[in-house]
């Protein structure tokens, strides 16, 4: 792998940028691998990268049915934060936030991580009590956070409607200054390039059609490019995890639903942070290109169509227009949906299964992007040692049978 | 936006009148205290979540306020049937597979 640098940029400018090395190879699948990762999204690619880098396991294939980073990695609203309520979740997400800070240097790829701060708005007395509780819990866990009142919110986001005479007035917010956004595609591409440089095979257009087991242990996968053998198969398949589990007769505590987002036409810089509101279910930030990036809620029903219902968008935009009246005249350019794997407790599953060598990293639901590096890092440990990383241990599949749920629903900043 | 036929009101109404309440035909264990934690967890949380034919419950919140069942395709969003509580579906993944096969054989002959 040739290192990217200012000098290389200058050098290639002399040949009109026509001779850059491909960021990764496009190999043919081998017959046998030490580990097969199903799903070439951010989490799968991060898993492959840390398997190779931290644990020295490089005989690894990432199988992707479409193209790398073409699923939820490309469809989210790129928010990164770690202000979760419970100890287990805050450890996991803060671990991820730590990795984000050096990720561009580590990958030698600019993921455009921008710590521009995240506001979670409160609209009634109970919201504000929950926010105070959560910020206090965050601070005890070493995660930065402050509670702001309406005037302080207005100072950070001058365009917000601070009138107390609206349906959902802004009474205050929690503020995590270390939160922010990152460039989602670059995260997938950076991890892909990094994993490839260690010798990991990234195989696109290769759909897994069956998981083959013998005597309760995995022996490989059947794919559209033939059988590929491996004693360890790791499914990092987000919305399709239920379909993967059904191949071996497993059921998961997951329901797949469409989640929508939309972007506006590019406008001049107007909002330099991330504003989220759970109560009215809307969140907005502005990309470097100038688009307002807006996230909506999930549809209430199971669905694998990568599109959402119009009335969900309508609810979100009416909330956005109340919070930011000046946005009412901005035109929306594109809207899309992704299939998110929602868990009953809104926390992920990073777990072994009762089939030897079969692992799942799924259930991230509406909020997986922020966890991409941390998820890959702890899951790689789980795969390498066949034993959960300490941060991943509470997120095992058997918590749904023991009752040790980590109930982040509504308690944390939730949703994303 | 789904248009859903309520088998009790006998009317087709817009999705916003209804609430989705999850997978259908999951029976509550008769004696919860007598079963294992595994079985209780499976009943509470584990779902089939198929890509394709799904039997699910909807609640007519802004209508008769009754629960009923819907057979819906989670990929195409086509609603195949709605039926009252306590009834069994007439359209399932199996019947659709059989119909498709029959149609293909019909084409071939």
XYZ file of C-alpha atoms in Angstrom:
525
model
C 0.000 0.000 0.000
C 1.390 3.380 -0.982
C 1.064 5.944 1.792
C -1.064 9.001 1.157
C 0.671 12.283 1.982
C 0.915 15.879 0.913
C 3.949 14.948 -1.097
C 2.173 12.085 -2.909
C -0.670 14.473 -3.727
C 1.825 16.885 -5.286
C 3.663 14.090 -7.122
C 0.440 12.699 -8.631
C -0.724 16.158 -9.632
C 2.182 16.177 -12.105
C 0.610 13.186 -13.894
C -2.931 14.601 -13.675
C -3.879 12.134 -10.900
C -4.167 9.311 -13.427
C -1.676 6.912 -11.831
C -2.970 6.428 -8.284
C -2.745 2.871 -7.054
C -6.147 1.192 -6.550
C -7.142 1.501 -2.885
C -7.670 -2.264 -2.622
C -7.325 -5.407 -4.736
C -10.263 -7.349 -6.188
C -9.117 -10.910 -5.541
C -10.766 -14.211 -6.412
C -11.912 -16.080 -3.287
C -9.558 -18.738 -1.945
C -10.854 -22.204 -0.978
C -10.241 -21.764 2.747
C -9.867 -18.888 5.178
C -9.188 -18.633 8.911
C -12.097 -16.210 9.293
C -14.918 -15.246 6.943
C -16.681 -11.983 7.647
C -20.085 -11.744 6.008
C -20.958 -8.141 5.225
C -18.635 -5.485 3.820
C -20.058 -2.468 5.612
C -18.193 -0.281 8.074
C -18.469 -2.739 10.969
C -17.395 -5.762 8.896
C -14.448 -3.928 7.363
C -13.400 -2.540 10.750
C -13.538 -6.075 12.164
C -11.285 -7.321 9.370
C -8.877 -4.415 9.872
C -8.477 -4.938 13.622
C -8.285 -8.741 13.215
C -5.263 -8.215 11.004
C -3.710 -5.274 12.808
C -4.229 -6.156 16.472
C -4.427 -9.949 16.361
C -2.233 -10.759 13.332
C -4.970 -12.834 11.670
C -4.691 -11.950 7.985
C -6.067 -15.026 6.206
C -9.470 -13.369 6.238
C -12.171 -12.781 3.634
C -14.880 -10.137 3.746
C -17.808 -11.246 1.602
C -20.118 -8.510 0.376
C -23.199 -9.160 -1.729
C -23.218 -5.670 -3.227
C -20.378 -3.202 -2.992
C -18.303 -2.133 0.019
C -20.063 0.313 2.325
C -23.194 0.327 0.171
C -25.706 -0.521 2.882
C -26.364 1.338 6.107
C -22.814 2.720 6.136
C -23.803 4.886 3.181
C -27.271 5.642 4.499
C -26.820 6.994 8.021
C -26.547 10.594 9.197
C -22.907 10.190 10.345
C -23.377 11.320 13.956
C -20.734 10.266 16.485
C -21.267 10.587 20.240
C -20.948 8.451 23.367
C -23.358 9.997 25.887
C -25.192 6.773 26.718
C -26.791 6.227 30.088
C -25.737 2.776 31.228
C -22.173 1.807 32.158
C -21.998 -1.065 29.671
C -23.132 1.034 26.714
C -21.102 4.106 27.622
C -17.918 1.987 27.890
C -18.497 0.518 24.439
C -19.388 3.769 22.695
C -16.682 5.772 24.464
C -14.129 3.144 23.467
C -15.271 3.800 19.936
C -15.020 7.569 20.354
C -11.418 7.134 21.551
C -10.598 5.206 18.376
C -12.299 7.866 16.218
C -9.893 10.520 17.505
C -6.827 8.937 15.866
C -8.591 7.039 13.113
C -7.469 9.197 10.180
C -3.806 8.887 11.229
C -4.177 5.190 12.001
C -5.736 4.399 8.612
C -3.703 6.989 6.685
C -7.088 7.962 5.252
C -8.967 11.148 6.015
C -12.284 10.113 7.589
C -13.067 13.801 8.173
C -13.921 13.227 11.828
C -15.100 16.592 13.092
C -15.756 17.024 16.812
C -18.283 19.811 16.426
C -20.411 18.838 19.417
C -23.810 17.198 19.762
C -26.906 18.727 21.357
C -29.759 16.549 22.609
C -32.739 18.839 23.158
C -35.272 18.652 25.977
C -38.815 19.904 25.410
C -40.536 19.334 28.722
C -39.734 18.984 32.402
C -39.341 15.215 32.226
C -36.971 15.499 29.251
C -34.814 17.885 31.293
C -34.777 15.563 34.307
C -33.745 12.664 32.060
C -31.046 14.834 30.495
C -29.672 15.782 33.926
C -29.630 12.164 34.990
C -27.895 11.085 31.796
C -25.287 13.886 31.893
C -24.494 13.031 35.516
C -24.135 9.354 34.603
C -21.878 10.333 31.678
C -19.635 12.458 33.875
C -19.271 9.647 36.405
C -18.118 7.488 33.497
C -15.598 10.095 32.371
C -17.622 11.198 29.352
C -17.858 14.937 28.894
C -21.296 16.485 29.093
C -23.073 19.560 30.361
C -26.699 20.560 30.776
C -27.593 23.748 28.936
C -30.579 26.067 29.299
C -32.478 27.687 26.428
C -30.211 30.752 26.210
C -27.084 28.603 26.142
C -28.556 26.457 23.367
C -29.405 29.605 21.423
C -25.808 30.763 21.795
C -24.511 27.571 20.188
C -27.222 27.411 17.507
C -28.379 30.977 16.808
C -30.908 29.867 14.179
C -32.903 27.702 16.575
C -36.401 28.834 17.522
C -36.166 29.689 21.246
C -39.791 30.812 21.559
C -41.483 29.233 24.565
C -44.797 29.597 22.783
C -44.531 26.611 20.429
C -45.797 23.047 20.740
C -42.378 21.650 21.705
C -40.366 24.566 23.149
C -36.620 24.118 23.666
C -36.172 24.077 27.450
C -32.544 23.063 27.294
C -30.222 20.362 26.086
C -27.362 18.071 26.896
C -24.122 19.016 25.152
C -21.335 16.606 24.366
C -18.549 18.760 22.933
C -16.458 15.746 21.895
C -19.251 14.364 19.706
C -19.537 15.244 16.055
C -19.707 13.784 12.587
C -17.463 11.838 10.216
C -17.481 11.119 6.508
C -19.303 7.790 6.307
C -17.992 6.545 2.942
C -14.419 7.402 3.897
C -14.763 5.267 7.027
C -15.676 2.215 4.960
C -13.030 2.943 2.332
C -10.330 3.668 4.904
C -10.958 0.416 6.769
C -11.166 -1.469 3.446
C -7.830 -0.060 2.267
C -6.252 -0.748 5.653
C -7.531 -4.332 5.810
C -6.466 -4.990 2.215
C -2.942 -3.761 2.966
C -2.635 -6.506 5.595
C -3.681 -9.106 2.998
C -7.387 -9.408 3.800
C -9.395 -10.424 0.703
C -12.343 -8.090 0.067
C -14.728 -9.962 -2.212
C -17.607 -7.967 -3.631
C -20.649 -9.207 -5.568
C -20.478 -12.380 -3.489
C -23.712 -13.172 -1.675
C -23.764 -15.822 1.033
C -26.687 -18.131 0.290
C -26.148 -20.694 3.044
C -24.025 -21.346 6.128
C -22.746 -24.931 6.157
C -22.382 -26.690 9.508
C -21.233 -30.171 10.517
C -21.775 -31.611 14.015
C -22.761 -28.250 15.438
C -19.739 -26.433 14.033
C -19.331 -24.138 11.057
C -17.319 -25.444 8.097
C -17.931 -22.710 5.566
C -20.414 -20.776 3.496
C -22.125 -21.360 0.182
C -21.977 -18.239 -1.955
C -22.853 -17.031 -5.428
C -19.150 -17.590 -6.170
C -19.150 -21.170 -4.867
C -18.300 -22.795 -1.538
C -15.748 -21.052 0.682
C -14.449 -22.907 3.722
C -13.740 -21.492 7.172
C -14.075 -22.656 10.750
C -15.065 -19.158 11.844
C -17.888 -17.231 10.205
C -18.776 -13.793 11.518
C -22.054 -12.227 10.407
C -21.956 -8.446 10.404
C -25.068 -8.095 8.314
C -27.235 -5.490 10.072
C -30.794 -5.678 8.713
C -30.210 -9.058 7.094
C -29.009 -10.749 10.287
C -32.357 -12.493 10.742
C -32.030 -13.950 7.250
C -28.482 -15.151 8.039
C -29.590 -16.672 11.343
C -32.457 -18.506 9.643
C -29.896 -20.318 7.449
C -28.819 -22.300 10.511
C -32.257 -22.405 12.138
C -31.500 -19.669 14.682
C -33.836 -16.904 15.699
C -32.587 -13.530 16.920
C -34.274 -10.907 19.107
C -34.141 -8.548 16.153
C -36.701 -6.909 13.936
C -35.607 -5.227 10.706
C -37.207 -1.916 9.899
C -36.691 0.898 7.432
C -35.068 4.071 8.784
C -35.039 7.194 6.650
C -32.793 10.150 6.114
C -32.764 13.035 3.684
C -30.541 15.865 2.568
C -31.363 19.320 1.328
C -29.848 21.363 -1.447
C -26.486 22.838 -0.377
C -26.790 26.124 1.520
C -24.246 28.461 3.095
C -22.902 27.533 6.558
C -25.793 27.900 8.959
C -25.381 25.237 11.626
C -21.934 24.141 12.833
C -22.956 21.439 15.280
C -25.372 18.504 15.514
C -28.870 19.089 16.891
C -30.915 16.093 17.950
C -34.318 15.859 19.505
C -35.785 12.587 20.635
C -39.150 13.946 21.646
C -40.016 15.227 18.203
C -37.707 12.710 16.571
C -35.628 14.879 14.321
C -31.954 15.515 14.008
C -29.975 17.768 11.748
C -26.407 18.687 10.941
C -24.763 20.364 7.972
C -22.255 18.569 5.779
C -19.077 20.258 4.569
C -20.719 20.443 1.165
C -23.503 22.530 2.700
C -26.403 20.064 2.633
C -28.573 19.866 5.695
C -28.453 16.204 6.712
C -31.717 15.235 8.379
C -32.620 11.979 10.035
C -36.149 10.695 10.564
C -37.577 7.844 12.600
C -38.074 4.186 11.762
C -41.244 2.810 10.300
C -43.268 1.017 12.932
C -43.383 -2.276 11.046
C -40.876 -4.864 9.804
C -39.645 -4.193 6.309
C -36.705 -4.989 4.074
C -37.524 -2.428 1.390
C -34.838 0.250 1.556
C -37.411 3.002 1.653
C -39.668 4.411 4.352
C -43.162 5.763 4.694
C -43.887 9.294 3.609
C -45.786 10.208 6.763
C -42.654 9.517 8.851
C -40.737 12.098 6.817
C -43.660 14.486 7.147
C -43.553 14.231 10.969
C -39.813 14.815 11.043
C -39.889 17.787 8.722
C -42.725 19.439 10.609
C -40.544 19.169 13.744
C -37.503 20.539 11.893
C -39.554 23.457 10.592
C -40.803 24.280 14.073
C -37.276 24.180 15.526
C -35.759 26.030 12.558
C -38.479 28.108 10.876
C -35.996 29.414 8.307
C -35.482 25.867 6.965
C -39.098 25.750 5.790
C -38.062 27.191 2.428
C -35.088 24.868 1.898
C -35.720 22.259 -0.770
C -34.900 18.632 -0.066
C -32.705 16.958 -2.651
C -32.751 13.280 -1.815
C -34.407 10.891 0.621
C -33.591 7.251 1.189
C -34.028 4.411 3.629
C -31.837 1.770 5.194
C -32.867 -1.471 6.877
C -31.935 -1.281 10.551
C -31.751 -4.241 12.916
C -33.548 -3.102 16.045
C -33.123 -4.935 19.343
C -35.697 -4.851 22.163
C -33.227 -2.996 24.432
C -31.739 -0.795 21.678
C -28.291 -2.276 22.286
C -26.210 -4.406 19.943
C -25.502 -8.132 19.983
C -21.774 -8.933 19.831
C -21.799 -12.593 20.528
C -20.915 -16.198 19.977
C -23.823 -18.530 19.233
C -24.616 -22.098 20.187
C -23.033 -23.163 16.885
C -19.241 -23.419 17.183
C -17.475 -20.849 15.042
C -20.565 -18.801 14.232
C -20.550 -15.241 15.527
C -22.915 -12.329 15.217
C -22.267 -8.610 15.442
C -25.657 -7.035 14.831
C -28.592 -5.324 16.482
C -27.002 -1.869 16.257
C -30.368 -0.662 15.086
C -30.600 3.030 14.414
C -27.243 3.971 15.943
C -24.423 1.834 14.604
C -22.324 4.316 12.661
C -20.786 5.998 15.704
C -19.640 2.628 16.959
C -17.927 1.487 13.748
C -14.308 1.447 14.997
C -15.169 0.234 18.510
C -17.485 -2.455 17.224
C -14.824 -3.801 14.879
C -12.162 -3.593 17.575
C -14.042 -5.570 20.249
C -15.552 -8.022 17.760
C -12.096 -8.801 16.349
C -11.029 -9.696 19.902
C -14.083 -11.946 20.279
C -13.235 -13.710 16.996
C -9.513 -14.063 17.695
C -9.857 -15.435 21.226
C -13.246 -17.154 20.888
C -14.099 -15.210 24.007
C -15.832 -11.878 24.331
C -13.807 -8.690 24.772
C -14.609 -7.259 28.248
C -16.518 -4.373 26.631
C -18.459 -6.794 24.412
C -19.284 -9.351 27.119
C -22.467 -7.628 28.379
C -23.800 -7.599 24.806
C -24.020 -11.363 24.409
C -27.045 -13.022 22.889
C -27.899 -14.827 26.118
C -28.813 -11.571 27.880
C -32.277 -12.039 26.380
C -32.599 -15.276 28.302
C -30.907 -14.222 31.546
C -32.771 -10.906 31.652
C -29.629 -8.749 31.848
C -30.914 -6.286 29.263
C -29.188 -2.932 28.836
C -32.193 -0.720 28.429
C -30.988 2.273 26.458
C -34.419 2.889 24.897
C -35.561 6.354 25.809
C -33.006 6.539 28.587
C -30.026 7.648 26.536
C -29.891 10.106 23.684
C -31.394 7.069 21.914
C -32.348 6.645 18.301
C -29.059 7.193 16.519
C -48.291 4.199 3.087
C -50.151 0.940 3.476
C -53.871 0.732 2.872
C -55.096 -1.892 5.280
C -58.439 -3.676 5.320
C -59.781 -4.067 8.852
C -61.685 -7.363 9.039
C -63.859 -6.029 11.868
C -64.767 -2.614 10.398
C -64.818 -4.150 6.909
C -63.219 -0.964 5.603
C -59.895 -0.216 3.921
C -58.158 2.613 5.747
C -54.774 4.335 5.744
C -51.868 2.986 7.778
C -51.874 5.948 10.155
C -55.155 4.723 11.688
C -53.382 1.574 12.822
C -50.546 0.595 15.137
C -48.188 -2.241 14.350
C -47.890 -4.674 17.241
C -45.426 -7.305 16.034
C -45.304 -10.898 14.921
C -48.580 -12.838 15.082
C -49.348 -16.326 16.366
C -46.958 -16.189 19.317
C -48.744 -17.895 22.142
C -48.104 -16.843 25.728
C -46.845 -19.813 27.756
C -49.736 -21.211 29.830
C -47.687 -21.396 33.020
C -44.770 -18.915 32.878
C -43.429 -19.984 36.277
C -43.032 -23.565 35.115
C -40.874 -22.925 32.063
C -37.130 -22.280 31.744
C -35.532 -18.843 31.376
C -34.601 -19.867 27.816
C -38.197 -20.590 26.877
C -39.444 -17.392 28.531
C -36.762 -15.271 26.804
C -37.601 -16.906 23.480
C -41.267 -16.076 23.962
C -40.586 -12.462 24.961
C -37.852 -11.410 22.572
C -36.933 -13.827 19.792
C -38.668 -13.294 16.452
C -38.542 -14.860 13.002
C -38.039 -11.507 11.167
C -38.297 -12.990 7.648
C -37.509 -11.265 4.383
C -40.716 -12.192 2.607
C -44.040 -13.433 3.937
C -44.708 -12.280 7.487
C -47.770 -12.802 9.681
C -48.187 -9.865 11.996
C -50.662 -8.145 14.292
C -52.059 -4.686 13.744
C -54.266 -2.672 16.083
C -56.982 -0.459 14.666
C -56.178 2.367 17.092
C -58.287 5.068 15.445
C -61.117 2.741 14.476
C -62.686 -0.247 16.215
C -59.679 -0.550 18.568
C -59.396 -4.254 17.921
C -56.401 -6.416 17.055
C -56.298 -8.430 13.851
C -53.737 -10.271 11.736
C -52.144 -9.311 8.441
C -50.137 -11.442 6.019
C -47.681 -9.080 4.379
C -44.554 -9.355 2.272
C -41.750 -7.483 4.071
C -39.776 -7.135 0.841
C -42.465 -5.915 -1.592
C -44.847 -4.604 1.128
C -47.747 -6.356 -0.629
C -50.583 -7.226 1.755
C -51.936 -10.680 0.906
C -54.778 -10.911 3.417
C -56.070 -9.662 6.732
C -57.903 -11.974 9.104
C -59.480 -11.932 12.516
C -57.785 -12.948 15.741
C -57.956 -16.677 16.382
C -58.015 -17.504 12.657
C -55.129 -19.011 10.724
C -53.619 -17.480 7.577
C -54.635 -18.907 4.196
C -51.570 -17.394 2.499
C -48.182 -18.543 3.807
C -44.645 -18.731 2.426
C -45.432 -22.374 1.551
C -48.650 -21.678 -0.373
C -46.946 -18.874 -2.292
C -44.018 -21.131 -3.195
C -46.488 -23.797 -4.363
C -48.479 -21.240 -6.411
C -45.292 -19.942 -8.038
C -44.212 -23.482 -8.880
C -47.642 -24.295 -10.343
C -47.578 -21.111 -12.424
C -44.118 -21.972 -13.754
C -45.207 -25.503 -14.653
C -48.319 -24.057 -16.315
C -46.103 -21.814 -18.417
C -43.874 -24.720 -19.356
C -46.668 -27.050 -20.537
